[in-house]
Every structure is written in C-alpha cells, then in structure tokens.
Coordinates of C-alpha atoms and ligand atoms in Angstrom, one line a residue:
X1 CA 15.6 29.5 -16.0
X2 CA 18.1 32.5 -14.8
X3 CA 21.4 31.8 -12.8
X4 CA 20.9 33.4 -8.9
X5 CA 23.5 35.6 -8.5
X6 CA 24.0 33.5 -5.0
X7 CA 24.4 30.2 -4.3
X8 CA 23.5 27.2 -1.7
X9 CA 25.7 25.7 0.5
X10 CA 25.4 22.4 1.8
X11 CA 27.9 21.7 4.7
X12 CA 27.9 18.5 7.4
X13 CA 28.6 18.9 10.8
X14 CA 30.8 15.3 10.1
X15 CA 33.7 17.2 8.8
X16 CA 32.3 16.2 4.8
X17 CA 33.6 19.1 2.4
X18 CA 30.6 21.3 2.2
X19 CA 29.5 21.6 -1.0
X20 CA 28.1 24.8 -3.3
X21 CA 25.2 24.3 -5.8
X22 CA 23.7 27.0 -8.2
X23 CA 20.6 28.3 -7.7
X24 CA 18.2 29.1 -10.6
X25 CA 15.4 31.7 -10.8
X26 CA 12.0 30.9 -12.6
X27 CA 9.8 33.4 -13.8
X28 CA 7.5 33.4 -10.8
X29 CA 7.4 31.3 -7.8
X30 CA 10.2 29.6 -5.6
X31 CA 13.9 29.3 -6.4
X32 CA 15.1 26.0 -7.0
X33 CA 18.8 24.8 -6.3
X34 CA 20.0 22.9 -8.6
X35 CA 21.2 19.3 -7.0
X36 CA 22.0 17.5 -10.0
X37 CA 25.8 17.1 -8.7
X38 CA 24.9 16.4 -5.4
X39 CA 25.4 12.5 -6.0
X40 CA 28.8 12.6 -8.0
X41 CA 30.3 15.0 -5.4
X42 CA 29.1 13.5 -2.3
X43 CA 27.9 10.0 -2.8
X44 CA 24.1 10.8 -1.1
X45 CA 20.8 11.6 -2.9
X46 CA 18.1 13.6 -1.2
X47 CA 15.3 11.7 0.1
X48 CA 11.6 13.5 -1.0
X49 CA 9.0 10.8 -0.7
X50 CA 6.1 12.8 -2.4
X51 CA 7.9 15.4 -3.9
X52 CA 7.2 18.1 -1.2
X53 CA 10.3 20.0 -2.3
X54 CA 11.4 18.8 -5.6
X55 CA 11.1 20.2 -8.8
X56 CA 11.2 17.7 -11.2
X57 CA 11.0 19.6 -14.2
X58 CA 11.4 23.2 -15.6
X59 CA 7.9 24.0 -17.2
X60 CA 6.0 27.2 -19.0
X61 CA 2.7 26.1 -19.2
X62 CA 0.9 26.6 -16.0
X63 CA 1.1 28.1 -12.9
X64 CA 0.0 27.9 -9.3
X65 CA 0.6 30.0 -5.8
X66 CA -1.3 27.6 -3.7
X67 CA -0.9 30.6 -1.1
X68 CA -2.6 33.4 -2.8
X69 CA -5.0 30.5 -4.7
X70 CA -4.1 31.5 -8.0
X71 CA -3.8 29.7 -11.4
X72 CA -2.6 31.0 -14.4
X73 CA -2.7 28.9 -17.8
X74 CA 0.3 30.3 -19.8
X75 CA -0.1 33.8 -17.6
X76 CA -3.4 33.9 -17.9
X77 CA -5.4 33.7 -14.9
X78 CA -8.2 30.9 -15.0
X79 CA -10.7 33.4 -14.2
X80 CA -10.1 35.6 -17.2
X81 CA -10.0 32.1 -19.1
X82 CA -13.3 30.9 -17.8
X83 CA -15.2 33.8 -18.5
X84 CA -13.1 34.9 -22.4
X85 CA -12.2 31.4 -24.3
X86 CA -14.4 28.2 -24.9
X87 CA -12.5 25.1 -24.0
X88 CA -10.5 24.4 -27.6
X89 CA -9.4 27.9 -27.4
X90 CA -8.4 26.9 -23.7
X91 CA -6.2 23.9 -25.7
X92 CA -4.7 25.7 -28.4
X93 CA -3.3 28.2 -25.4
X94 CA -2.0 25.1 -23.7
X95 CA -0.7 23.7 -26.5
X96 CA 0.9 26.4 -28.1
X97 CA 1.4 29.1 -25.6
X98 CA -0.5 32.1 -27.1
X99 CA -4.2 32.3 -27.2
X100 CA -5.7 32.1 -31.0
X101 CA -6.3 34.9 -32.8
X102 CA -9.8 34.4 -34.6
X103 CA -8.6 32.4 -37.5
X104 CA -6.2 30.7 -35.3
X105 CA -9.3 29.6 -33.3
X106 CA -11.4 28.5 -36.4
X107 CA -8.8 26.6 -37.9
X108 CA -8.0 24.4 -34.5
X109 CA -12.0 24.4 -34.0
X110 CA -12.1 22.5 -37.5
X111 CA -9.5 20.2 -37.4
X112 CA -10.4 19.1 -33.5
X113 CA -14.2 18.5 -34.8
X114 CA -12.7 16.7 -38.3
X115 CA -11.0 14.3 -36.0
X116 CA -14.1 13.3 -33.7
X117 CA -14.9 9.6 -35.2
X118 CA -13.0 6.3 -34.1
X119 CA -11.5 3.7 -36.2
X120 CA -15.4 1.6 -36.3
X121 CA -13.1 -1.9 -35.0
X122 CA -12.8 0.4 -31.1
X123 CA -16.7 -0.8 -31.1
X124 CA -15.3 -4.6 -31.4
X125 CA -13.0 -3.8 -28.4
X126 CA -15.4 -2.0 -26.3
X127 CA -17.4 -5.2 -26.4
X128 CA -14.8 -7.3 -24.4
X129 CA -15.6 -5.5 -21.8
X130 CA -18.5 -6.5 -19.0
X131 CA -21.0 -4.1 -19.5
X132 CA -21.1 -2.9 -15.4
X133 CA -16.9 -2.5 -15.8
X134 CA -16.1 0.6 -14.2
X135 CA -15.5 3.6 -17.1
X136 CA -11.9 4.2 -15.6
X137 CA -11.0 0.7 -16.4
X138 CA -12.5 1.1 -19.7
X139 CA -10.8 4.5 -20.8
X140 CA -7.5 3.0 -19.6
X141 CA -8.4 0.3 -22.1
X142 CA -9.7 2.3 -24.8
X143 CA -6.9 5.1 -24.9
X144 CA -4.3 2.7 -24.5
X145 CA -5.5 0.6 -27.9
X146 CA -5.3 3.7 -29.7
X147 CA -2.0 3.2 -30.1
X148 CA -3.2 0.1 -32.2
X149 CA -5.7 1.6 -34.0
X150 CA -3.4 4.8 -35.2
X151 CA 0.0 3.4 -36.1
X152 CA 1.1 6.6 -38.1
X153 CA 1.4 8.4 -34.8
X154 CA 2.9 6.5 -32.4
X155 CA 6.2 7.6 -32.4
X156 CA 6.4 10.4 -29.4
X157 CA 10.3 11.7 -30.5
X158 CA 8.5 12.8 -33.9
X159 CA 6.8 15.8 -33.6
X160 CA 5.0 15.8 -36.5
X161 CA 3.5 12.1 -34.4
X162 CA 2.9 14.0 -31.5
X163 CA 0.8 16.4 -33.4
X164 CA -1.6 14.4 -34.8
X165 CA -1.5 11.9 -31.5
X166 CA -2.6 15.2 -29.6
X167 CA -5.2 16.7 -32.1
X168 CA -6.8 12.5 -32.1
X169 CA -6.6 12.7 -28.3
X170 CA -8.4 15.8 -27.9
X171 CA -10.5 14.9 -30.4
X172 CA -12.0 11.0 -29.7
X173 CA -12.0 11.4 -25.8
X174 CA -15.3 12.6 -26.0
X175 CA -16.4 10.0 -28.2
X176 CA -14.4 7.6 -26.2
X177 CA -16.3 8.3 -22.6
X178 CA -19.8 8.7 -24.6
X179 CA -19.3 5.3 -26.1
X180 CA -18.1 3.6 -22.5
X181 CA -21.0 5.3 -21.0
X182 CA -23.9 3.9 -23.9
X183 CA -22.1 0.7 -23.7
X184 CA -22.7 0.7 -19.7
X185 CA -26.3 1.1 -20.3
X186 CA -27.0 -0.5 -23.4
X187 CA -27.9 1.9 -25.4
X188 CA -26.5 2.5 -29.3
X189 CA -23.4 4.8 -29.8
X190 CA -24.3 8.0 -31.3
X191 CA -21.6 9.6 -33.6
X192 CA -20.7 12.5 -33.7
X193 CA -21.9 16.0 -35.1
X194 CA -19.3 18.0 -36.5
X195 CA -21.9 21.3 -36.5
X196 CA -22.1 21.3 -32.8
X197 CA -20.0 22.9 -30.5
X198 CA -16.8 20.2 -28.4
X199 CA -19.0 20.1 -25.4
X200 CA -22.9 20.7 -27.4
X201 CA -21.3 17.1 -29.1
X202 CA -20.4 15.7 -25.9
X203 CA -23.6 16.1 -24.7
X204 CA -25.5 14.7 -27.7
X205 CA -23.3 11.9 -27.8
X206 CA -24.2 11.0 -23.9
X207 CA -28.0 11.9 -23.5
X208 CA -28.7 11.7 -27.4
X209 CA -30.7 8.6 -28.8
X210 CA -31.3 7.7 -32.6
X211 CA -34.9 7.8 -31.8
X212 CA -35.7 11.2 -31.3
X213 CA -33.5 14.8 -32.4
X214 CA -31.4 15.9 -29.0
X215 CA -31.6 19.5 -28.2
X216 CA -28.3 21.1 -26.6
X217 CA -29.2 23.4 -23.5
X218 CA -27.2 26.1 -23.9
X219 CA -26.2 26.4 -19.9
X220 CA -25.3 22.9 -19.4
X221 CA -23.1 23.5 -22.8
X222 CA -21.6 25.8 -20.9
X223 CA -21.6 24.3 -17.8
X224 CA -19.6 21.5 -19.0
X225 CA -17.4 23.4 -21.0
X226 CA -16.2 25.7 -18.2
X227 CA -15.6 21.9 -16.1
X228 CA -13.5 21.1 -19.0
X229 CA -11.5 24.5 -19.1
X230 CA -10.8 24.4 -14.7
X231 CA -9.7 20.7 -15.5
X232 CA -7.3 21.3 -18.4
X233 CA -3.9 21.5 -16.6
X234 CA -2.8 21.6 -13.3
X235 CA 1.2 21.3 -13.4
X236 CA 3.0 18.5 -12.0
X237 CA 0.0 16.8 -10.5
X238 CA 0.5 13.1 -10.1
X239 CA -1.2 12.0 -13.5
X240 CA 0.9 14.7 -15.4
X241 CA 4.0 13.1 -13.5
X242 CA 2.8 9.9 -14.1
X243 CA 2.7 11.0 -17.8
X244 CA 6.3 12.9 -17.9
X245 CA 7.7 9.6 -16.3
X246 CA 6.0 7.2 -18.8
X247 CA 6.7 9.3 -21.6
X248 CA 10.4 9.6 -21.0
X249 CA 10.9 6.0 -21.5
X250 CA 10.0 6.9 -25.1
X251 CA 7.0 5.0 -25.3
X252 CA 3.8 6.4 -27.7
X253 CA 1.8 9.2 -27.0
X254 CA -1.2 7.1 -26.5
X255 CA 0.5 5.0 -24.1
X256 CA 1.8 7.9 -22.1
X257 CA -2.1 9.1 -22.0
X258 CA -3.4 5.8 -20.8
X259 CA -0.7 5.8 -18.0
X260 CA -2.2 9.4 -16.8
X261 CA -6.0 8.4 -16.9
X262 CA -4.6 5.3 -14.4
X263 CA -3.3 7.3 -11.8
X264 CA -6.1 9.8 -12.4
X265 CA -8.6 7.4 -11.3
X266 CA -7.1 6.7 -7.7
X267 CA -9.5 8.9 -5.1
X268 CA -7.0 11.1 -3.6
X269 CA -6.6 12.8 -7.1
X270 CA -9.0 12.7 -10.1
X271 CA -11.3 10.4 -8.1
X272 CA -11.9 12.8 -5.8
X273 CA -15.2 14.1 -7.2
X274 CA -16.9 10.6 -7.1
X275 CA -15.8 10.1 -3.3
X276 CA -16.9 13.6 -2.8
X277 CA -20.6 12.9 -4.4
X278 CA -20.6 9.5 -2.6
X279 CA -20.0 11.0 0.3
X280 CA -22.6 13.9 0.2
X281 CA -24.8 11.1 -1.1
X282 CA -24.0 9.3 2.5
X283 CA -24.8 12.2 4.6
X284 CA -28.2 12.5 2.9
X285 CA -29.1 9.2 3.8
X286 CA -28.1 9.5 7.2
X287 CA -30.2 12.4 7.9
X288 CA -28.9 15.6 5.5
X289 CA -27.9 18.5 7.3
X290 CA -28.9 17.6 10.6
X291 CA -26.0 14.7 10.5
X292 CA -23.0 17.4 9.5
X293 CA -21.7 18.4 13.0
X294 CA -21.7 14.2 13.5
X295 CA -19.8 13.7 10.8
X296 CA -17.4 16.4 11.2
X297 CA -16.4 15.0 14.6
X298 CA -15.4 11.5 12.6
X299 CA -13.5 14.1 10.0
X300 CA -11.5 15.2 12.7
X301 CA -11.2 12.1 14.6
X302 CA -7.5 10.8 13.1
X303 CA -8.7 6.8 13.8
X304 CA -11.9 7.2 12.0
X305 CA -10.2 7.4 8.4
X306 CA -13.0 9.5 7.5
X307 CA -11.5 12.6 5.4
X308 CA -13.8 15.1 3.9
X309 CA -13.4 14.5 0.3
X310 CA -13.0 17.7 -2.3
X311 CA -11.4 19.3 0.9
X312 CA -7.5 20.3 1.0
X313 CA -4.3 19.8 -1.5
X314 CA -0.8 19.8 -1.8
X315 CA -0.4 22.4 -3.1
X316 CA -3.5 24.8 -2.5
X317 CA -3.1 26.4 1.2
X318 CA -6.4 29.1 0.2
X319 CA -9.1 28.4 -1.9
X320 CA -8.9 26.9 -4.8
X321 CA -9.8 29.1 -7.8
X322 CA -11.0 26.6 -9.2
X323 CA -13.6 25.6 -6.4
X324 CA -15.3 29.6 -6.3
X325 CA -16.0 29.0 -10.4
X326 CA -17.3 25.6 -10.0
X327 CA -19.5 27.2 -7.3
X328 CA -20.9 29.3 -9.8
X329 CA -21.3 27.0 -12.6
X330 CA -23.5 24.7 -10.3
X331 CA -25.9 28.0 -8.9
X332 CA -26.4 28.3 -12.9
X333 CA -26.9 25.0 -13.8
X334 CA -28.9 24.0 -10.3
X335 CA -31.5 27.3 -11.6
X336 CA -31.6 26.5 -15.2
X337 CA -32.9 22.9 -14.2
X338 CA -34.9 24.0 -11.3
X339 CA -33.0 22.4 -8.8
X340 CA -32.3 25.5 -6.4
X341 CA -33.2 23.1 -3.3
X342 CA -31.3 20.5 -4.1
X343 CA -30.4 19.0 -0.5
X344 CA -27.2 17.5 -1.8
X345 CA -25.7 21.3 -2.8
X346 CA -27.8 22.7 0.7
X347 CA -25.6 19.9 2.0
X348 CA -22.2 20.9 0.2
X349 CA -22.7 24.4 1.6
X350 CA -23.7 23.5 4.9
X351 CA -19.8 21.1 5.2
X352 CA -18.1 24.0 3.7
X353 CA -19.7 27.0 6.2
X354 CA -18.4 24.9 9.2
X355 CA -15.2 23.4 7.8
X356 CA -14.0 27.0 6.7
X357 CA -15.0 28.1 10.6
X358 CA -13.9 25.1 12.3
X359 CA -10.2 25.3 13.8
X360 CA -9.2 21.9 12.6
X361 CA -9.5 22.9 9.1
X362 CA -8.6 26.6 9.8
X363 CA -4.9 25.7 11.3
X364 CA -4.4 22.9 8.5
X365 CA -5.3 25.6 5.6
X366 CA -8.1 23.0 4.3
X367 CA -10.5 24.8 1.7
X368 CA -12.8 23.4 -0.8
X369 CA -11.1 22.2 -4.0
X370 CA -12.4 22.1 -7.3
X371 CA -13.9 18.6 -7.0
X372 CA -16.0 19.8 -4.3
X373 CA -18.5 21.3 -6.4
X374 CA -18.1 19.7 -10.0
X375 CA -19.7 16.4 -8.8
X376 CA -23.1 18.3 -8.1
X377 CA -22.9 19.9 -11.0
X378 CA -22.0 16.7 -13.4
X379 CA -25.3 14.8 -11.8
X380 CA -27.4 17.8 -12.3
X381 CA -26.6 17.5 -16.1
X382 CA -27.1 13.6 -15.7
X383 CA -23.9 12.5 -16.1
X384 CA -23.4 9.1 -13.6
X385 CA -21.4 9.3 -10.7
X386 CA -19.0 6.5 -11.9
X387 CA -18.3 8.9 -14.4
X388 CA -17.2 11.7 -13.4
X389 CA -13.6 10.6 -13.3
X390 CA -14.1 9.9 -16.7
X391 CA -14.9 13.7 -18.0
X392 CA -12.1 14.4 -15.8
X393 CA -9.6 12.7 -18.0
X394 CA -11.0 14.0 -20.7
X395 CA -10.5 17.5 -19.7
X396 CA -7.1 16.9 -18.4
X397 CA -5.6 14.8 -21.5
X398 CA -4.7 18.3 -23.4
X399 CA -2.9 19.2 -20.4
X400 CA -1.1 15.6 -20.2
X401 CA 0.0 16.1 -23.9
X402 CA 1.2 19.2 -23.4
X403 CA 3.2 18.6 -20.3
X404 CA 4.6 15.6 -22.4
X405 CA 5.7 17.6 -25.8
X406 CA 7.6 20.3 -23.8
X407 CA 9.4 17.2 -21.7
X408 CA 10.4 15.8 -25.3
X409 CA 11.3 19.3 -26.3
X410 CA 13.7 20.0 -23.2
X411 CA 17.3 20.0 -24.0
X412 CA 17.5 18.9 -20.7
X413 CA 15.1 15.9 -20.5
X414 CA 16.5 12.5 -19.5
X415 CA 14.8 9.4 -18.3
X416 CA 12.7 9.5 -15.2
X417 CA 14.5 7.6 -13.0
X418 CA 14.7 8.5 -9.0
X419 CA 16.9 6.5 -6.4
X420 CA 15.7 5.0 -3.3
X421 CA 17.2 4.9 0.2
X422 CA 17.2 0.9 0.5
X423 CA 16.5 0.1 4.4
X424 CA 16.4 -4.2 3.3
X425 CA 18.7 -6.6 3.9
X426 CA 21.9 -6.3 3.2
X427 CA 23.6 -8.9 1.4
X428 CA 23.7 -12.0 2.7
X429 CA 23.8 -16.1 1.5
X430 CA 20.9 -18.3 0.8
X431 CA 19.9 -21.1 3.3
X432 CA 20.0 -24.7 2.1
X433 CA 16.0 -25.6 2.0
X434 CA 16.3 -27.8 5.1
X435 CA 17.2 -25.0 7.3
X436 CA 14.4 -22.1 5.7
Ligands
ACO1 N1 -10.2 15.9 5.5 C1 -9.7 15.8 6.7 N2 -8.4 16.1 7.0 C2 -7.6 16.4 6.0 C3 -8.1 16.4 4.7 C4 -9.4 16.2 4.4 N3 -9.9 16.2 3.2 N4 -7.0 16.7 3.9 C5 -6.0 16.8 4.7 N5 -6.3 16.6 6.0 C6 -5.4 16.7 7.1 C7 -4.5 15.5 7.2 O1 -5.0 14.5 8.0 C8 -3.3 16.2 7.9 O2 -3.5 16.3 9.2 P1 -2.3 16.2 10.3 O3 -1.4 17.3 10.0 O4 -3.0 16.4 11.6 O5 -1.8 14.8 10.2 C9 -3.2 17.6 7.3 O6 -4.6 17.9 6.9 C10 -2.3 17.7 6.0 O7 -2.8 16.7 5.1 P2 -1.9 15.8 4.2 O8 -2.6 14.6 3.9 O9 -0.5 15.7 4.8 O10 -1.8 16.7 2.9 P3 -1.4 16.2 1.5 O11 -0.9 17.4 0.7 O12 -0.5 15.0 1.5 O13 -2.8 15.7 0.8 C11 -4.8 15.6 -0.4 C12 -3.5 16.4 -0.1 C13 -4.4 14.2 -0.8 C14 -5.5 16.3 -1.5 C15 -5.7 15.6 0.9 O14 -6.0 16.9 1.3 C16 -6.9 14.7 0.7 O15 -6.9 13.5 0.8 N6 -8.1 15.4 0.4 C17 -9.3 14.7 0.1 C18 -9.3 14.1 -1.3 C19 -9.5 15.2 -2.3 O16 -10.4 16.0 -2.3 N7 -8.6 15.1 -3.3 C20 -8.7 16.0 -4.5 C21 -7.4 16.7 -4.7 S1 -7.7 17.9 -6.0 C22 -7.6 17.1 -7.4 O17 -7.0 16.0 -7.6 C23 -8.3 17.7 -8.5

C-alpha cells in the first residue's frame, strides 16, 4: 500500500482535538484511512457491525468492483480465467501469484494428483457418522481430523507446513466430499485415478462404482471444473474472514479450513445454492411459471421473510460475473444431457427476466449471483442438492489457504481481535438469593 499525499480529519463538534490519520492507496479500488491510532488518541473505536466499511486486511490476491461486476484473480479477469486455465492452473495462480508456465503447470498437476488418497483410518471416522448426517456437518468433521491424521503439517507459522497442508487440502477434498457422499448412500468409496483429470476424478469418484468402468463426459468435466474455478476465491467473504480470524490465533492449517467450511454452510453465503434449488424446486410444485408473479409479491413483501435466494450481495451492485458464466455452463450442460426444457432452468429464467425489470430489485441493485445458476447445473450432473455446499468448499478451500498464508506472511498481521460497544449492565452487586 502507498502513502495519500492527503490525509483525513476526524474532528467533534464537542470541542475533542480533531484528529489527522493517513490515508493509504491500494492498487485499485477505494482508499482506506488508516485508523489504527484512533483508540490510543481518542479513547473510541469505530463501530462497523458487518464490515460495510472496514478493511480488515491488505490483500493481492483477488479483486472485485461490485459496481462494474468485475473479478479479477491476481489481475486476471475471471472470464479470461474461465475460458484459458483448468482449475489447478486456477490454484497455482492463487497460490503463487503468476499463472504456470507449461512445466510449472505439469509439475503442480502431479503433485496435486500424487496427493489424492486419505490416510485409510478417515474410513473408520467417516463411519461415526449417521449415514442421513448432512455433508456440511460431515466435511467440518472430516477436514477438521486432518489435522490428526497429518501431524507433519500442522504447524501454520512454518511454511514449509503450510505447503504441504495446502497441496493435501487441495488434494483430498475431492476425495473427502466423494467419500461423504458414497457413505450417504451406501455405496463403496472409489479411490482415486491419478490418470484422470481433478474434476474427470471427481466425477468417477461420485458416480463411479466398482462394478462397472465409469466414463468421464467430457462437458460435465468441464462443467464442473469451470464451478470450481468461479468458486476459487472471493476476497474477504465471511468464510475467508472466518479463516484469517481462526488462523491468526495460530492454530493449524487444517483447523483454520474447517472453521471456513462452518461458516460456509450458513444460507446467506455458501448455502445459497441449496436454498436457491430448494426454492426453484418449491415454485415447481406450486405450479412452475404460472406461480412467479405470486411469489414475487411475497419477495417484496418485507413480513413475509421470503428473499429470492442466489439474488443480491454485499458487495456486487451489477451482475455478478460470475452468474453470466454459470449461465453458460448450464445452456452447455442442460444440451449435452438433453435437458433443454428443463422447467426448473425455464423457471430460473422466468424469476430473473422479472426481477431484473421489477423496481423493487431495480432501485436495490439486486442481480443474479453466482449461486443462482450453479445449483441447476450441479443436479443436472447428478450431484444431490444437500451437496452442493459441499463442492462449494471444495472449490473455495485453495482460496481459504491462500488468504491465510499471505495473513501469516504480513509484517503487519496481529490477532483478530475487534472491540465491542457494550450497551449491558453496568457494574453492579449481586443480590443475596432471597431477594433474586
Ligand atoms: N431477495 C429480496 N430482497 C433482497 C434480497 C433478496 N435475495 N437481497 C437483498 N434484498 C433487499 C433487502 O431486504 C434490503 O431491502 P431494504 O433496503 O428495503 O431493507 C436490501 O435488498 C439490501 O439488502 P441487505 O440484506 O441489506 O444486503 P446485504 O449486503 O446485507 O446482503 C445478501 C447480501 C446476504 C447476499 C442478500 O442479498 C441475500 O440474503 N441474498 C439471498 C441469499 C444469497 O443468494 N446469498 C448468496 C450470496 S453469494 C455467495 O455467498 C456465493
């Protein structure tokens, strides 16, 4: 970050000295003012429930105007990722800044697909679980125990650690969500192929049996691929934050991870996608299409509670890049499997023509976020509604890891911890029992 050559000035109309705090450029995007001495020189914090305008971090890894609707991964924009790198490419640029040259790429290829198998004792915990557990619950489990299973990674101020935590993480998710899926359903783990491609593996491990040889479609490879490349970072979302805030207690890698896929489940973020299906799914049963202006009235209504899911964010005011590839991926997918009528997608696009005209959504700059579309396209390949979520995490964790190396990397990184503005009771003496 660059020194502004002006500064901010913070004065109170009770007489208070005012105050004068630096201001720092980033590369693009807003200014920040630095108000790291605002405590010491006034005795007041700044109150930001939400974080609407705090920065909690410098960071170089990813980059959003939710005005324009633009995201770049390390400069690039995600369109020109989508259509030039496969996913792993996608995590080596995350990771390390630059996109792979071609023996770059090979080698981080290899050693991603060498990594693949789980310590054979995650079976023995995977059984604990009930076999209808949500997968959520179960990848919070599973990524969590890791930190068991691999003891010679678990220190996160040891980059050498972090390494080969990151390279395992990328790595076993896949395995990881394919084993909580067979176990849902009772069907055998398949392991996996190290001659396939990261998501031609996934795949095989999900809708593979040992019965019969699995062949890998090459669209729906790619279909999942490219869900795995718009899901790979995201900045300070609140599962990265919920990472950067774990992590900077200094517990393991793993442990960090798990505390992202948590927060990640909750429906206003990574959960999304399977409130958005559900809710498509709804529509559909109360009468499709002919139901949309209906529910639209209980969208807008405030007391209804009703929100239309894969609709609006924080930080996107336009449409979500995101949301117009996803739209593509599931016209390709939807004609490779024949499923061009599918009433849920006529459904999708019915919502989104009328909430893109409708004033309520218009004046609040609501558009279609990426989850909108990724949940038609993830039950068009098969994959259960329960767990999309699931495939979300696993895109997202190389994004969590690398949000977390360049906090322990940061000169300037301290423990998370924010202040409160306490409105309980003040101090006061306990009653004898009698009188409570
Ligand atoms: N449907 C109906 N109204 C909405 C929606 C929606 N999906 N989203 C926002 N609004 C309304 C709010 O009611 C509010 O109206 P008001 O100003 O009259 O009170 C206004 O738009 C602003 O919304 P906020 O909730 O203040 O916006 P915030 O930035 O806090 O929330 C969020 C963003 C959580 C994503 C919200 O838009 C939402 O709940 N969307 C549906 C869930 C969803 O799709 N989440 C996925 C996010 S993307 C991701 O995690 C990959």
């Amino acid at each position: 970050m660059k020194l502004a050559d002006y500064k901010a000035t913070l004065s109170f109309s009770n007489g208070s000295p005012a105050m004068e705090m630096p201001v720092y450029h980033g590369s693009i995007g807003p200014d920040v003012i630095d108000i790291r001495k605002l405590y010491g020189q006034t005795g007041m914090f700044t109150y930001d429930p939400g974080f609407l305008s705090t920065a909690a971090c410098q960071s170089a890894i990813t980059y959003i105007d939710g005005d324009k609707g633009e995201l770049l991964y390390r400069g690039y924009p995600i369109e020109q990722i989508a259509q030039n790198c496969d996913y792993l490419d996608t995590c080596y640029l995350l990771l390390n800044g630059e996109i792979p040259n071609e023996k770059e790429s090979q080698d981080f290829h290899k050693l991603v697909t060498y990594h693949t198998m789980v310590n054979e004792q995650m079976q023995f915990f995977l059984r604990g679980f009930r076999r209808d557990a949500h997968p959520m619950a179960v990848l919070t489990g599973l990524i969590g125990a890791l930190s068991a299973f691999y003891h010679d990674s678990t220190d996160i101020n040891n980059p050498e650690h972090r390494h080969i935590a990151a390279i395992r993480l990328i790595a076993k998710l896949p395995t990881l969500v394919a084993m909580a899926y067979k176990y849902g359903i009772g069907q055998p783990y398949m392991y996996p192929r190290n001659e396939l491609s990261y998501s031609g593996n996934f795949l095989r491990m999900m809708f593979g049996t040992p019965c019969e040889d699995y062949k890998v479609s090459p669209v729906l490879e790619r279909a999942l691929d490219r869900i795995f490349i718009l899901h790979a970072d995201h900045e300070q979302n609140a599962s990265t934050s919920t990472v950067r805030l774990c992590g900077s207690s200094g517990t393991n890698p793993f442990a960090a991870i798990a505390a992202g896929v948590a927060c990640l489940w909750g429906p206003a973020h990574g959960g999304a996608n399977e409130a958005c299906l559900n809710m498509l799914e709804d529509i559909q049963a109360m009468g499709g299409v002919s139901k949309v202006g209906e529910f639209m009235e209980k969208v807008k209504d405030k007391n209804s509670g009703v929100k239309l899911m894969g609709f609006g964010h924080r930080v996107y005011k336009n449409y979500d890049p995101r949301a117009k590839l996803m739209q593509e991926t599931c016209n390709e997918v939807l004609s490779e499997l024949g499923l061009e009528k599918d009433p849920l997608f006529a459904l999708a696009k019915q919502l989104e023509k009328i909430a893109l005209e409708d004033d309520y959504f218009v004046q609040r700059k609501l558009y279609p976020n990426v989850d909108f579309y990724s949940g038609i396209v993830q039950r068009a390949i098969g994959i259960p509604v329960n767990l999309f979520t699931g495939i979300f995490a696993l895109a997202r964790t190389v994004g969590w890891i690398a949000q977390l190396n360049e906090m322990i990397g940061d000169p300037e990184y301290k423990i998370g911890r924010p202040r409160q503005l306490f409105t309980g009771a003040a101090r006061r003496d306990m009653p004898q029992v009698a009188k409570r």
